[in-house]
Short mmCIF file of C-alpha atoms in Angstrom, two decimals:
data_model
loop_
_atom_site.label_atom_id
_atom_site.label_comp_id
_atom_site.label_asym_id
_atom_site.label_seq_id
_atom_site.Cartn_x
_atom_site.Cartn_y
_atom_site.Cartn_z
CA MET Q 896 5.02 -10.79 -39.03
CA THR Q 897 2.93 -13.97 -39.43
CA ALA Q 898 4.20 -17.35 -40.49
CA THR Q 899 2.59 -17.31 -43.93
CA ALA Q 900 4.05 -13.91 -44.77
CA ARG Q 901 7.62 -15.08 -44.16
CA LYS Q 902 9.38 -16.18 -47.39
CA TYR Q 903 12.68 -17.98 -47.66
CA GLU Q 904 15.39 -15.81 -49.23
CA PRO Q 905 18.51 -17.70 -50.26
CA GLN Q 906 21.86 -16.08 -49.82
CA GLY Q 907 23.09 -13.90 -52.67
CA SER Q 908 19.65 -12.70 -53.73
CA GLY Q 909 19.80 -9.04 -54.72
CA ASN Q 910 17.25 -6.28 -55.03
CA CYS Q 911 16.24 -5.49 -58.61
CA ASN Q 912 13.35 -3.74 -60.30
CA ASP Q 913 9.98 -5.48 -60.30
CA GLN Q 914 9.73 -5.37 -64.10
CA TYR Q 915 12.90 -7.48 -64.49
CA GLN Q 916 12.22 -9.81 -61.51
CA VAL Q 917 11.53 -13.44 -62.40
CA PRO Q 918 8.80 -15.19 -60.35
CA ALA Q 919 10.33 -17.23 -57.58
CA ASP Q 920 10.44 -21.01 -57.86
CA THR Q 921 8.59 -22.02 -54.69
CA ASP Q 922 9.59 -25.69 -54.92
CA HIS Q 923 13.22 -24.71 -55.21
CA LEU Q 924 12.90 -22.34 -52.24
CA LYS Q 925 11.29 -25.08 -50.14
CA LYS Q 926 14.13 -27.44 -50.98
CA LEU Q 927 16.67 -24.80 -49.91
CA MET Q 928 14.74 -24.10 -46.72
CA ARG Q 929 14.50 -27.80 -45.84
CA ARG Q 930 18.17 -28.30 -46.59
CA ASP Q 931 19.15 -25.48 -44.22
CA ILE Q 932 16.83 -26.66 -41.45
CA ALA Q 933 17.93 -30.29 -41.84
CA GLY Q 934 21.56 -29.25 -41.52
CA PHE Q 935 20.71 -27.12 -38.49
CA TYR Q 936 18.74 -30.01 -36.95
CA ASN Q 937 21.62 -32.44 -37.40
CA ARG Q 938 24.03 -30.02 -35.69
CA LEU Q 939 21.77 -29.64 -32.63
CA SER Q 940 22.26 -31.60 -29.44
CA VAL Q 941 19.54 -33.84 -28.02
CA THR Q 942 18.67 -31.21 -25.41
CA GLY Q 943 18.52 -28.46 -28.04
CA LYS Q 944 16.13 -30.51 -30.17
CA ARG Q 945 13.85 -31.09 -27.18
CA ILE Q 946 13.92 -27.39 -26.31
CA LEU Q 947 12.91 -26.18 -29.77
CA ALA Q 948 10.29 -28.93 -30.18
CA ALA Q 949 8.74 -28.07 -26.81
CA LEU Q 950 8.73 -24.36 -27.73
CA ILE Q 951 6.90 -25.06 -31.00
CA GLN Q 952 4.36 -27.33 -29.28
CA SER Q 953 3.87 -25.01 -26.25
CA GLY Q 954 1.09 -22.87 -27.69
CA PRO Q 955 -2.17 -24.52 -28.84
CA SER Q 956 -2.83 -24.00 -32.57
CA THR Q 957 0.11 -21.61 -32.76
CA VAL Q 958 1.83 -23.27 -35.68
CA GLU Q 959 -1.34 -23.19 -37.80
CA SER Q 960 -2.26 -19.58 -37.07
CA GLY Q 961 1.18 -17.97 -36.78
CA GLU Q 962 -0.04 -15.64 -34.05
CA PRO Q 963 2.39 -14.36 -31.38
CA PHE Q 964 2.14 -15.82 -27.87
CA PRO Q 965 3.89 -15.10 -24.54
CA PHE Q 966 6.81 -17.26 -23.50
CA VAL Q 967 8.70 -17.64 -20.20
CA ILE Q 968 12.07 -19.40 -20.07
CA SER Q 969 11.43 -21.05 -16.70
CA SER Q 970 8.31 -22.82 -17.99
CA LEU Q 971 10.25 -24.31 -20.90
CA GLN Q 972 13.09 -25.22 -18.55
CA HIS Q 973 10.81 -27.22 -16.24
CA GLY Q 974 8.92 -28.84 -19.11
CA VAL Q 975 12.05 -30.11 -20.90
CA LYS Q 976 13.90 -30.72 -17.59
CA CYS Q 977 17.11 -28.97 -18.55
CA CYS Q 978 19.09 -26.07 -17.19
CA LYS Q 979 18.26 -22.45 -17.92
CA LEU Q 980 21.61 -21.93 -19.64
CA SER Q 981 20.74 -24.58 -22.26
CA VAL Q 982 17.52 -22.73 -23.10
CA LEU Q 983 19.35 -19.42 -23.38
CA ARG Q 984 21.94 -20.97 -25.71
CA THR Q 985 19.42 -22.73 -27.95
CA LEU Q 986 16.89 -19.91 -28.50
CA PRO Q 987 19.26 -17.61 -30.47
CA LYS Q 988 20.18 -20.54 -32.73
CA GLY Q 989 16.54 -21.22 -33.57
CA GLU Q 990 15.86 -17.54 -34.18
CA LYS Q 991 18.91 -17.22 -36.41
CA VAL Q 992 17.88 -20.14 -38.63
CA GLY Q 993 14.41 -18.60 -38.99
CA LEU Q 994 12.16 -20.92 -36.97
CA PHE Q 995 10.61 -18.07 -35.03
CA LEU Q 996 10.86 -14.39 -34.19
CA ARG Q 997 11.42 -13.43 -30.56
CA GLU Q 998 10.68 -9.97 -29.10
CA ASN Q 999 10.78 -8.61 -25.58
CA HIS Q 1000 7.50 -8.40 -23.68
CA GLU Q 1001 5.97 -4.91 -23.64
CA SER Q 1002 5.88 -5.04 -19.81
CA GLY Q 1003 9.61 -5.72 -19.53
CA ARG Q 1004 12.09 -8.57 -19.70
CA ARG Q 1005 10.96 -10.05 -16.39
CA HIS Q 1006 7.62 -10.89 -18.04
CA GLY Q 1007 9.34 -13.01 -20.71
CA SER Q 1008 9.25 -12.75 -24.50
CA ILE Q 1009 6.76 -12.73 -27.36
CA ILE Q 1010 7.26 -15.60 -29.84
CA THR Q 1011 6.01 -15.63 -33.45
CA LEU Q 1012 6.48 -19.02 -35.15
CA TYR Q 1013 7.08 -19.39 -38.90
CA LYS Q 1014 4.68 -22.06 -40.10
CA GLU Q 1015 6.48 -23.99 -42.84
CA ARG Q 1016 9.83 -24.13 -41.10
CA CYS Q 1017 8.37 -25.14 -37.74
CA GLU Q 1018 6.30 -27.91 -39.36
CA PHE Q 1019 9.37 -29.30 -41.11
CA PHE Q 1020 11.41 -29.14 -37.89
CA LEU Q 1021 8.65 -31.00 -36.00
CA SER Q 1022 8.50 -33.66 -38.76
CA LEU Q 1023 12.22 -34.28 -38.37
CA TYR Q 1024 11.87 -34.48 -34.59
CA LYS Q 1025 8.91 -36.87 -34.74
CA GLN Q 1026 10.72 -39.13 -37.19
CA GLU Q 1027 13.61 -39.44 -34.77
CA TYR Q 1028 11.87 -39.53 -31.38
CA GLY Q 1029 8.22 -40.26 -32.02
CA LEU Q 1030 5.13 -38.17 -31.32
CA LEU Q 1031 5.97 -37.38 -27.67
CA LEU Q 1032 8.95 -35.69 -26.14
CA ASP Q 1033 11.61 -38.24 -25.29
CA THR Q 1034 12.43 -37.40 -21.70
CA ASP Q 1035 12.67 -40.89 -20.15
CA HIS Q 1036 16.40 -41.06 -20.80
CA ASP Q 1037 17.00 -37.69 -19.16
CA ARG Q 1038 20.27 -37.64 -17.34
CA TYR Q 1039 18.72 -35.86 -14.34
CA GLN Q 1040 16.38 -38.76 -13.46
CA VAL Q 1041 18.93 -41.20 -12.04
CA GLN Q 1042 18.20 -42.71 -8.63
CA GLY Q 1043 21.25 -41.22 -6.97
CA VAL Q 1044 19.99 -37.68 -7.23
CA THR Q 1045 21.24 -35.48 -4.41
CA ASN Q 1046 19.38 -32.87 -2.43
CA ALA Q 1047 21.39 -30.18 -4.15
CA ASP Q 1048 20.24 -31.23 -7.64
CA ARG Q 1049 18.26 -28.33 -9.04
CA TYR Q 1050 16.65 -30.25 -11.90
CA GLN Q 1051 15.20 -33.29 -10.13
CA ILE Q 1052 11.63 -34.29 -10.92
CA ASP Q 1053 10.40 -35.16 -7.40
CA PHE Q 1054 11.07 -32.09 -5.32
CA GLY Q 1055 12.15 -33.12 -1.85
CA ASN Q 1056 14.04 -36.22 -3.11
CA ARG Q 1057 12.08 -38.78 -1.07
CA GLN Q 1058 12.81 -42.36 -2.01
CA ASP Q 1059 9.20 -43.40 -1.51
CA GLN Q 1060 8.06 -41.08 -4.26
CA THR Q 1061 7.53 -42.48 -7.75
CA ILE Q 1062 8.39 -40.68 -10.95
CA LYS Q 1063 5.29 -39.48 -12.70
CA ALA Q 1064 4.92 -40.87 -16.18
CA THR Q 1065 2.72 -38.09 -17.41
CA CYS Q 1066 4.32 -34.80 -18.37
CA HIS Q 1067 2.31 -31.89 -16.99
CA SER Q 1068 2.56 -28.68 -18.95
CA LEU Q 1069 1.60 -25.14 -18.08
CA ASN Q 1070 -0.97 -23.14 -20.00
CA LEU Q 1071 0.91 -19.92 -20.66
CA SER Q 1072 -2.24 -18.17 -21.83
CA ASP Q 1073 -3.55 -18.23 -18.23
CA ASN Q 1074 -2.36 -15.61 -15.73
CA THR Q 1075 -2.22 -18.15 -12.89
CA ASP Q 1076 0.03 -20.53 -14.86
CA ILE Q 1077 2.28 -17.67 -15.95
CA LEU Q 1078 2.66 -16.52 -12.35
CA PHE Q 1079 3.36 -20.09 -11.16
CA SER Q 1080 6.06 -20.53 -13.82
CA ARG Q 1081 7.91 -17.50 -12.43
CA LEU Q 1082 7.62 -18.49 -8.75
CA SER Q 1083 10.59 -19.63 -6.71
CA ASP Q 1084 10.39 -22.33 -4.05
CA GLN Q 1085 9.82 -19.65 -1.43
CA GLY Q 1086 6.95 -18.15 -3.44
CA LYS Q 1087 5.36 -21.58 -3.87
CA ARG Q 1088 5.59 -22.14 -0.13
CA VAL Q 1089 3.80 -18.82 0.45
CA PHE Q 1090 0.92 -19.86 -1.83
CA GLY Q 1091 0.89 -23.29 -0.17
CA ILE Q 1092 0.38 -21.64 3.21
CA ILE Q 1093 -2.42 -19.45 1.81
CA SER Q 1094 -4.20 -22.49 0.31
CA SER Q 1095 -3.85 -24.49 3.55
CA ILE Q 1096 -5.34 -21.61 5.57
CA ALA Q 1097 -8.20 -21.36 3.07
CA ASN Q 1098 -8.85 -25.12 3.38
CA GLN Q 1099 -8.88 -24.93 7.17
CA THR Q 1100 -11.24 -21.96 7.39
CA GLU Q 1101 -13.45 -23.14 4.48
CA GLN Q 1102 -14.19 -19.51 3.65
CA ASP Q 1103 -13.43 -17.31 0.69
CA GLU Q 1104 -11.97 -14.56 2.92
CA ILE Q 1105 -8.92 -15.14 5.12
CA SER Q 1106 -6.73 -12.95 7.33
CA LEU Q 1107 -2.91 -13.07 7.19
CA VAL Q 1108 0.02 -11.53 9.04
CA ILE Q 1109 3.09 -11.02 6.85
CA GLN Q 1110 5.60 -11.81 9.61
CA ALA Q 1111 3.94 -15.16 10.35
CA ILE Q 1112 3.77 -16.07 6.65
CA ALA Q 1113 7.47 -15.24 6.22
CA ARG Q 1114 8.43 -17.45 9.16
CA ASP Q 1115 6.33 -20.40 8.00
CA ALA Q 1116 7.57 -20.11 4.40
CA ALA Q 1117 11.22 -19.67 5.54
CA CYS Q 1118 11.65 -16.48 3.53
CA SER Q 1119 12.04 -12.79 4.15
CA GLU Q 1120 9.13 -10.40 4.70
CA VAL Q 1121 10.02 -8.59 1.48
CA THR Q 1122 9.67 -11.84 -0.48
CA ALA Q 1123 6.35 -12.66 1.18
CA ARG Q 1124 4.95 -9.19 0.43
CA ARG Q 1125 6.14 -9.35 -3.18
CA VAL Q 1126 4.61 -12.81 -3.78
CA ILE Q 1127 1.27 -11.78 -2.23
CA LYS Q 1128 1.28 -8.63 -4.39
CA HIS Q 1129 1.88 -10.71 -7.55
CA GLY Q 1130 -1.05 -12.95 -6.61
CA HIS Q 1131 -3.29 -9.90 -6.22
CA GLU Q 1132 -2.20 -8.55 -9.62
CA ALA Q 1133 -2.80 -11.95 -11.26
CA GLY Q 1134 -6.41 -12.00 -10.00
CA ILE Q 1135 -6.05 -15.00 -7.69
CA TYR Q 1136 -7.46 -12.93 -4.82
CA ALA Q 1137 -8.24 -9.34 -3.84
CA LYS Q 1138 -5.94 -7.91 -1.14
CA ARG Q 1139 -6.84 -5.17 1.29
CA GLN Q 1140 -5.56 -3.90 4.63
CA HIS Q 1141 -7.22 -5.07 7.83
CA GLN Q 1142 -9.89 -2.66 9.03
CA ARG Q 1143 -8.24 -2.43 12.49
CA GLY Q 1144 -4.89 -1.30 11.14
CA PRO Q 1145 -1.69 -2.69 9.55
CA ARG Q 1146 -0.55 -4.47 12.71
CA PHE Q 1147 -3.46 -6.87 12.31
CA GLY Q 1148 -2.23 -7.85 8.83
CA ILE Q 1149 -4.13 -8.09 5.56
CA ILE Q 1150 -7.35 -9.72 4.31
CA LEU Q 1151 -7.50 -11.77 1.10
CA LYS Q 1152 -10.76 -12.23 -0.81
CA LEU Q 1153 -10.14 -15.48 -2.72
CA ASN Q 1154 -11.36 -16.08 -6.27
CA SER Q 1155 -12.45 -19.71 -6.50
CA GLY Q 1156 -11.33 -20.34 -10.10
CA PRO Q 1157 -7.73 -19.02 -10.05
CA MET Q 1158 -7.20 -20.24 -6.48
CA GLY Q 1159 -8.35 -23.73 -7.42
CA ARG Q 1160 -5.95 -23.72 -10.37
CA MET Q 1161 -3.10 -22.66 -8.08
CA LYS Q 1162 -3.88 -25.57 -5.72
CA GLU Q 1163 -3.79 -27.98 -8.67
CA LEU Q 1164 -0.41 -26.61 -9.79
CA LEU Q 1165 0.98 -26.92 -6.25
CA GLN Q 1166 -0.10 -30.58 -6.17
CA THR Q 1167 1.25 -31.28 -9.65
CA PHE Q 1168 4.58 -29.52 -9.03
CA PRO Q 1169 5.15 -29.95 -5.28
CA VAL Q 1170 7.46 -27.46 -3.66
CA GLN Q 1171 10.88 -28.52 -2.47
CA ASP Q 1172 11.23 -29.04 1.26
CA VAL Q 1173 13.15 -26.51 3.34
CA THR Q 1174 16.82 -27.46 3.28
CA ASP Q 1175 19.37 -27.06 6.05
CA ALA Q 1176 20.96 -24.26 4.08
CA ASP Q 1177 17.87 -22.08 4.21
CA ARG Q 1178 18.91 -18.75 5.63
CA TYR Q 1179 15.72 -18.22 7.62
CA GLN Q 1180 15.35 -21.69 9.16
CA PRO Q 1181 15.30 -21.48 12.99
CA GLY Q 1182 18.24 -23.07 14.72
CA VAL Q 1183 20.76 -22.46 11.96
CA THR Q 1184 22.25 -19.20 13.20
CA GLU Q 1185 22.03 -17.14 16.34
CA HIS Q 1186 21.70 -13.95 14.30
CA ASP Q 1187 18.28 -14.91 13.02
CA ARG Q 1188 16.09 -11.89 12.39
CA TYR Q 1189 13.38 -13.02 14.84
CA HIS Q 1190 15.53 -13.15 18.01
CA ASP Q 1191 15.00 -11.14 21.19
CA ARG Q 1192 16.54 -7.70 21.02
CA ASN Q 1193 18.75 -6.72 24.00
CA ASP Q 1194 20.24 -3.28 24.28
CA THR Q 1195 23.69 -3.51 25.82
CA ASP Q 1196 23.86 0.19 26.63
CA PRO Q 1197 20.58 1.65 27.95
CA ASP Q 1198 21.94 5.20 27.75
CA THR Q 1199 22.25 5.04 23.97
CA LYS Q 1200 19.08 5.06 21.92
CA HIS Q 1201 20.20 4.33 18.37
CA ASP Q 1202 17.77 1.44 18.05
CA ARG Q 1203 14.71 2.09 15.90
CA TYR Q 1204 12.49 0.73 18.70
CA PRO Q 1205 13.46 2.98 21.66
CA ALA Q 1206 10.32 2.08 23.59
CA THR Q 1207 11.31 -1.57 23.88
CA ASN Q 1208 14.74 -1.01 25.39
CA ALA Q 1209 13.38 1.33 28.05
CA ILE Q 1210 10.72 -1.20 29.05
CA LEU Q 1211 13.15 -4.12 29.07
CA ALA Q 1212 15.71 -2.19 31.13
CA ALA Q 1213 13.07 -1.36 33.74
CA LYS Q 1214 11.75 -4.91 34.01
CA LYS Q 1215 14.93 -7.01 33.99
CA GLY Q 1216 18.67 -6.68 33.90
CA ILE Q 1217 20.67 -6.45 30.73
CA LYS Q 1218 21.83 -9.77 29.33
CA ALA Q 1219 24.93 -10.12 27.26
CA CYS Q 1220 24.32 -11.26 23.68
CA PRO Q 1221 25.33 -14.95 23.38
CA SER Q 1222 28.10 -15.77 20.97
CA ARG Q 1223 27.69 -18.15 18.06
CA ASP Q 1224 30.69 -20.13 19.31
CA GLU Q 1225 28.83 -21.19 22.47
CA GLY Q 1226 26.84 -23.74 20.47
CA ASN Q 1227 23.45 -22.60 21.72
CA LEU Q 1228 21.13 -23.53 18.84
CA VAL Q 1229 17.81 -23.12 20.68
CA PRO Q 1230 15.41 -21.20 18.39
CA HIS Q 1231 14.37 -17.84 19.75
CA PRO Q 1232 10.73 -16.73 19.98
CA ASP Q 1233 9.43 -13.62 18.29
CA THR Q 1234 11.12 -10.41 19.22
CA ASN Q 1235 9.56 -8.23 21.87
CA ALA Q 1236 10.75 -5.20 19.93
CA ASP Q 1237 7.56 -5.05 17.93
CA ARG Q 1238 7.42 -2.12 15.57
CA TYR Q 1239 3.87 -1.24 16.60
CA GLN Q 1240 4.53 -0.64 20.32
CA ASN Q 1241 3.75 2.77 21.72
CA PRO Q 1242 6.76 5.11 21.65
CA VAL Q 1243 8.32 6.50 24.80
CA LEU Q 1244 6.74 9.84 25.63
CA LEU Q 1245 9.69 11.41 27.44
CA ASP Q 1246 13.43 11.05 27.60
CA ARG Q 1247 15.20 9.80 30.73
CA GLN Q 1248 16.17 13.36 31.56
CA ILE Q 1249 12.55 13.99 32.58
CA LYS Q 1250 11.45 12.34 35.79
CA ASN Q 1251 8.46 10.12 36.21
CA LEU Q 1252 5.45 11.94 34.72
CA SER Q 1253 2.83 9.44 35.78
CA GLY Q 1254 2.63 10.95 39.27
CA SER Q 1255 0.60 13.90 40.40
CA GLU Q 1256 3.62 16.24 40.66
CA GLU Q 1257 3.81 16.90 36.92
CA ASN Q 1258 4.32 20.59 36.24
CA GLU Q 1259 3.50 22.63 33.17
CA GLU Q 1260 6.98 22.27 31.61
CA GLU Q 1261 6.78 18.48 31.87
CA ARG Q 1262 3.31 18.37 30.35
CA TRP Q 1263 4.50 20.43 27.38
CA ALA Q 1264 7.59 18.23 27.03
CA ARG Q 1265 5.41 15.12 27.00
CA ARG Q 1266 3.15 16.74 24.44
CA LEU Q 1267 6.01 17.74 22.12
CA LEU Q 1268 7.93 14.45 22.35
CA SER Q 1269 4.80 12.37 21.65
CA ILE Q 1270 4.06 14.02 18.29
CA SER Q 1271 4.35 11.46 15.49
CA THR Q 1272 5.37 12.14 11.91
CA ASP Q 1273 1.81 11.78 10.60
CA GLU Q 1274 0.44 14.14 13.25
CA PHE Q 1275 3.19 16.65 12.52
CA GLN Q 1276 2.39 16.54 8.81
CA ILE Q 1277 -1.28 17.25 9.55
CA LEU Q 1278 -0.57 20.15 11.94
CA TRP Q 1279 2.29 21.80 10.04
CA PRO Q 1280 2.34 20.57 6.43
CA ARG Q 1281 4.57 23.36 5.09
CA LEU Q 1282 7.18 22.80 7.80
CA HIS Q 1283 7.04 19.10 6.96
CA ASN Q 1284 7.74 19.90 3.32
CA GLU Q 1285 10.79 21.90 4.47
CA ARG Q 1286 12.03 18.72 6.24
CA PHE Q 1287 11.34 19.99 9.72
CA GLY Q 1288 9.74 17.32 11.87
CA PRO Q 1289 9.57 15.42 15.19
CA ASP Q 1290 13.33 14.70 15.18
CA GLN Q 1291 14.11 18.43 15.25
CA ILE Q 1292 11.52 19.01 18.01
CA ARG Q 1293 13.09 16.27 20.10
CA GLN Q 1294 16.57 17.79 19.77
CA ILE Q 1295 15.26 21.26 20.67
CA VAL Q 1296 13.36 19.99 23.73
CA GLN Q 1297 16.28 17.90 25.00
CA HIS Q 1298 18.71 20.79 24.56
CA ARG Q 1299 16.55 23.34 26.36
CA LEU Q 1300 15.57 20.99 29.19
CA SER Q 1301 19.22 20.15 29.82
CA PHE Q 1302 19.84 23.86 30.51
CA ASP Q 1303 16.55 24.37 32.43
CA GLU Q 1304 15.18 26.66 29.73
CA THR Q 1305 11.49 27.03 28.97
CA ILE Q 1306 9.74 25.18 26.18
CA LEU Q 1307 6.26 26.61 26.72
CA ASP Q 1308 6.22 28.62 23.49
CA ILE Q 1309 7.60 25.92 21.15
CA GLU Q 1310 4.24 24.78 19.78
CA ASN Q 1311 2.89 28.31 19.24
CA SER Q 1312 6.19 29.19 17.55
CA LEU Q 1313 5.68 26.32 15.13
CA HIS Q 1314 2.18 27.65 14.35
CA ALA Q 1315 3.65 31.11 13.74
CA ALA Q 1316 6.35 29.75 11.42
CA GLU Q 1317 3.74 27.74 9.52
CA TRP Q 1318 1.62 30.92 9.16
CA GLU Q 1319 4.61 32.84 7.79
CA LEU Q 1320 5.37 30.11 5.25
CA GLU Q 1321 1.74 30.19 4.18
CA HIS Q 1322 1.72 33.99 3.70
CA ASP Q 1323 5.28 34.21 2.24
CA THR Q 1324 6.59 36.37 5.11
CA PHE Q 1325 9.22 33.92 6.36
CA PRO Q 1326 12.68 35.54 6.65
CA LYS Q 1327 15.14 34.86 3.86
CA ALA Q 1328 17.54 32.17 5.10
CA ARG Q 1329 20.72 31.14 3.31
CA LYS Q 1330 20.54 27.55 4.56
CA GLY Q 1331 16.79 27.22 4.25
CA PRO Q 1332 13.79 27.65 6.60
CA CYS Q 1333 14.46 24.36 8.41
CA ASN Q 1334 17.93 25.34 9.67
CA TYR Q 1335 16.82 28.90 10.47
CA LEU Q 1336 13.81 27.78 12.52
CA PHE Q 1337 15.80 25.03 14.27
CA ALA Q 1338 18.58 27.39 15.33
CA THR Q 1339 16.12 30.06 16.52
CA LEU Q 1340 13.99 27.72 18.63
CA LYS Q 1341 17.04 25.95 20.04
CA SER Q 1342 18.64 29.18 21.23
CA LYS Q 1343 15.62 31.37 22.05
CA GLY Q 1344 12.74 28.95 22.48
CA THR Q 1345 10.31 31.27 20.72
CA TRP Q 1346 9.52 32.72 17.31
CA ARG Q 1347 8.50 36.23 16.42
CA ARG Q 1348 4.79 36.93 16.35
CA PRO Q 1349 3.70 38.06 12.86
CA VAL Q 1350 1.19 40.85 12.42
CA GLY Q 1351 -2.28 39.36 12.09
CA PHE Q 1352 -1.30 35.95 13.40
CA LEU Q 1353 -3.48 34.14 15.94
CA THR Q 1354 -2.63 30.88 17.61
CA PRO Q 1355 -5.19 28.06 17.27
CA ASN Q 1356 -6.39 28.70 20.85
CA GLU Q 1357 -6.70 32.44 20.24
CA GLN Q 1358 -8.49 31.82 16.98
CA ALA Q 1359 -10.86 29.41 18.73
CA LEU Q 1360 -11.59 31.97 21.48
CA ALA Q 1361 -12.18 34.72 18.90
CA ASN Q 1362 -14.52 32.48 16.97
CA ALA Q 1363 -16.37 31.61 20.18
CA LYS Q 1364 -16.80 35.32 21.06
CA LYS Q 1365 -18.08 36.08 17.59
CA GLU Q 1366 -20.47 33.19 17.81
CA LYS Q 1367 -21.80 34.37 21.20
CA ALA Q 1368 -22.34 37.91 19.87
CA VAL Q 1369 -24.20 36.59 16.88
CA ILE Q 1370 -26.36 34.35 19.09
CA ARG Q 1371 -27.18 37.28 21.42
CA GLU Q 1372 -28.14 39.49 18.49
CA LEU Q 1373 -30.38 36.78 17.08
CA GLN Q 1374 -32.07 36.36 20.45
CA GLU Q 1375 -32.76 40.11 20.69
CA LEU Q 1376 -34.15 40.07 17.19
CA ASP Q 1377 -36.45 37.18 18.07
CA LYS Q 1378 -37.71 39.05 21.15
CA GLN Q 1379 -38.43 42.16 19.13
CA LYS Q 1380 -40.33 40.18 16.54
CA SER Q 1381 -42.30 38.43 19.29
CA LYS Q 1382 -43.27 41.77 20.86
CA GLU Q 1383 -44.39 43.18 17.55
CA ALA Q 1384 -46.45 40.09 16.83
CA ASP Q 1385 -48.13 40.29 20.27
CA GLN Q 1386 -48.91 43.98 19.75
CA VAL Q 1387 -50.47 43.32 16.37
CA ALA Q 1388 -52.61 40.55 17.80
CA LYS Q 1389 -53.65 42.79 20.70
CA ASN Q 1390 -54.65 45.60 18.34
CA GLU Q 1391 -56.69 43.20 16.27
CA LYS Q 1392 -58.57 42.01 19.36
CA PHE Q 1393 -59.26 45.60 20.42
CA GLU Q 1394 -60.58 46.51 17.01
CA ALA Q 1395 -62.81 43.45 17.06
CA TRP Q 1396 -64.20 44.39 20.50
CA LEU Q 1397 -64.69 48.02 19.49
CA SER Q 1398 -66.65 47.02 16.39
CA THR Q 1399 -69.05 44.87 18.39
CA GLN Q 1400 -69.96 47.65 20.90
CA ALA Q 1401 -73.11 49.73 20.45
CA SER Q 1402 -73.07 53.54 20.70
CA GLU Q 1403 -74.89 53.52 24.11
CA GLU Q 1404 -72.25 51.14 25.54
CA LEU Q 1405 -69.41 53.31 24.22
CA GLU Q 1406 -71.03 56.43 25.76
CA SER Q 1407 -71.23 54.67 29.12
CA VAL Q 1408 -67.52 53.75 28.82
CA ASP Q 1409 -66.64 57.35 27.94
CA ALA Q 1410 -68.62 58.58 30.95
CA LEU Q 1411 -66.26 56.62 33.24
CA CYS Q 1412 -63.25 58.67 32.10
CA PRO Q 1413 -61.99 60.90 34.98
CA MET Q 1414 -61.34 63.68 32.48
CA PRO Q 1415 -63.99 64.28 29.80
CA ALA Q 1416 -62.70 63.27 26.35
CA LYS Q 1417 -63.42 65.92 23.79
CA THR Q 1418 -61.65 64.62 20.67
CA GLU Q 1419 -61.95 61.28 18.86
CA GLU Q 1420 -58.30 60.46 19.48
CA SER Q 1421 -58.64 61.01 23.23
CA LYS Q 1422 -61.82 58.93 23.26
CA ARG Q 1423 -60.02 56.09 21.43
CA THR Q 1424 -57.11 56.22 23.85
CA TRP Q 1425 -59.47 56.02 26.86
CA ARG Q 1426 -61.46 53.18 25.32
CA LYS Q 1427 -58.28 51.14 24.66
CA SER Q 1428 -57.07 51.77 28.20
CA TYR Q 1429 -60.44 50.68 29.56
CA TRP Q 1430 -60.34 47.56 27.34
CA ASN Q 1431 -56.84 46.62 28.60
CA LYS Q 1432 -57.70 47.01 32.26
CA ASN Q 1433 -61.17 45.47 32.37
CA ILE Q 1434 -61.89 43.27 29.37
CA HIS Q 1435 -58.56 41.98 27.97
CA LYS Q 1436 -56.97 41.48 31.38
CA GLY Q 1437 -60.04 39.69 32.64
CA ALA Q 1438 -60.16 37.44 29.56
CA ALA Q 1439 -56.46 36.55 29.99
#
C-alpha cells in the first residue's frame, strides 16, 4: 500500500452502504491525524524521536514516492548511535500509530524488513521533529560520547577508544539501496577485519586477483575459520569479488577476482567506520589460553588412533618422544605455531601390525594390505558407487583387513569380492539380508575373506584380458582381410598387363611362342595358358 492510498480512519467509524455514506471531511480527518501524531510525538523519548526521524530520512525520495525500501536494524542503530533494543522497542510504536508499514524481507528475517512510509503522517512527524531539533539530527548531546568511554562500551563512536582520535563532526550514513552498504551494515567486527585483510592484500599486490588461505585469514582476523568462510561467501554473493578454488587444490586456498567498484566502496566504508581493535577478551587471540585451536597436537597414547589425523601421530612418534601436554596452571603463555597435524597430509598406508613395507621383503599379502588401506572415500565411491550408497566404505575395509591380518588369514580376494558384490547390486542378484547389504557383506568378508562368484561375472582384470583377446582376434582378422585384398588387386593388375601384352603381339610372334611349347597346344584355352606361362617366365619376370 502506498502513502497516498492510506486514509485516516477515526475510531468508531462503521461500515455502511455507499448510497448512505457522507463524503469524508478531509480537513477534519487531517486535524484528527495530526492530533494523534502530536500526542504520540510528545509521549516519545528523545532516542525514540531520533530513531523514527532517521528511519523516515533513510531512503532518498521515499517520503514523496511512498515506495517500499529495505531496512536493516543495525544500520539505523549505528546511525542514531543507540542500542538495538531501543530500535526494537520504537519500531512497533511507529507502526501502530500509522507512520509506516513494516513487512519481513522475502529472503528471510536476517535480511531485514521492507518499510512503506505513509506520506502525510511522516511529513507531519518530520515537521514536529524539525521544529524541536532543527534540520539535522541532534546527536551532539548523545550520552555515549563522553570522554570516559571504556573499552567495553559497545556504542562508542571511535572504535578502538584511542585518546588521540577526534570525534568526527560529520554523520556518515549508509546507502541501503547498495548491496555493499547492506552487507557492511550486517558485518560484525570480525567480518570487518576479514574485509580489511582482503583490502590490505589487494593494496600490496596491486592486482585485481589475489590468493587467500582461510586458516591464515582466520588467524589474522582473530576469528574462527567458519566465520571467515561465511564472510568471504557473503562478499562473493554481494558482488564485491568472484570466488573460486585454487587450481592446484583446496590446500592452496582460494582465489578472489576483485570488482573495482564494490571493493572501492568497501574500502571507503572501512575507513569511515574503522573496525574495533582486538581486545584481550578475544577468544582466538594468541597467548590468552593454552587450548588455542592452532597449537601443536601431541598424542599421549600412540597405540590409540582416535585422532582424525592418524598420519601425524605416527610420524611424530617416530621422530621424537611423546611430550606431556602442559597445564594451563603452569603459566606458560608462549603462543604456539601452526599445528603439524595438517589435514592435507598423506594418510598412513598400513597399520602398525604390518611391518615396514618400504623394504624389498614385501610379500603379496602386504602389498594387498597396503592397497586396501590406502583407498580413500572418493576413490571408493568411484570404484564401487552402489556399495558406497549402502554405507559400505574404507572404514569397513580397514576393520576387515585388521581382523584377518591379526589371525594370519588371507586378504587376497577382498578387492575382487567387492567387485562381485557391486556387480550383484547392479544386476539385483544380491542375497536378501535382514540387516541390509552392508552388514551382510561386512560379516561375510570378515569371516570368510571372499564373496561368491556370480554367474557371468568377470573381475576388471579378467574383463580387460578378455577385451584384449577379442581385440587381438579382430586385428588378426583385419590383417588377413587386407592380405587377401592385396593379392586380388595384384592378380587383377597382372591380368591387365598380360592382356595388354597379348593385344600388342602379331600372329607370327604368337605362333613362334606356341612353337616353343614342349607339348603342342591344340585348343585355344591350352594356347592361352601356355602364352601366359611364357609371359610370366620371360617377359613379366624380366620387366620386374
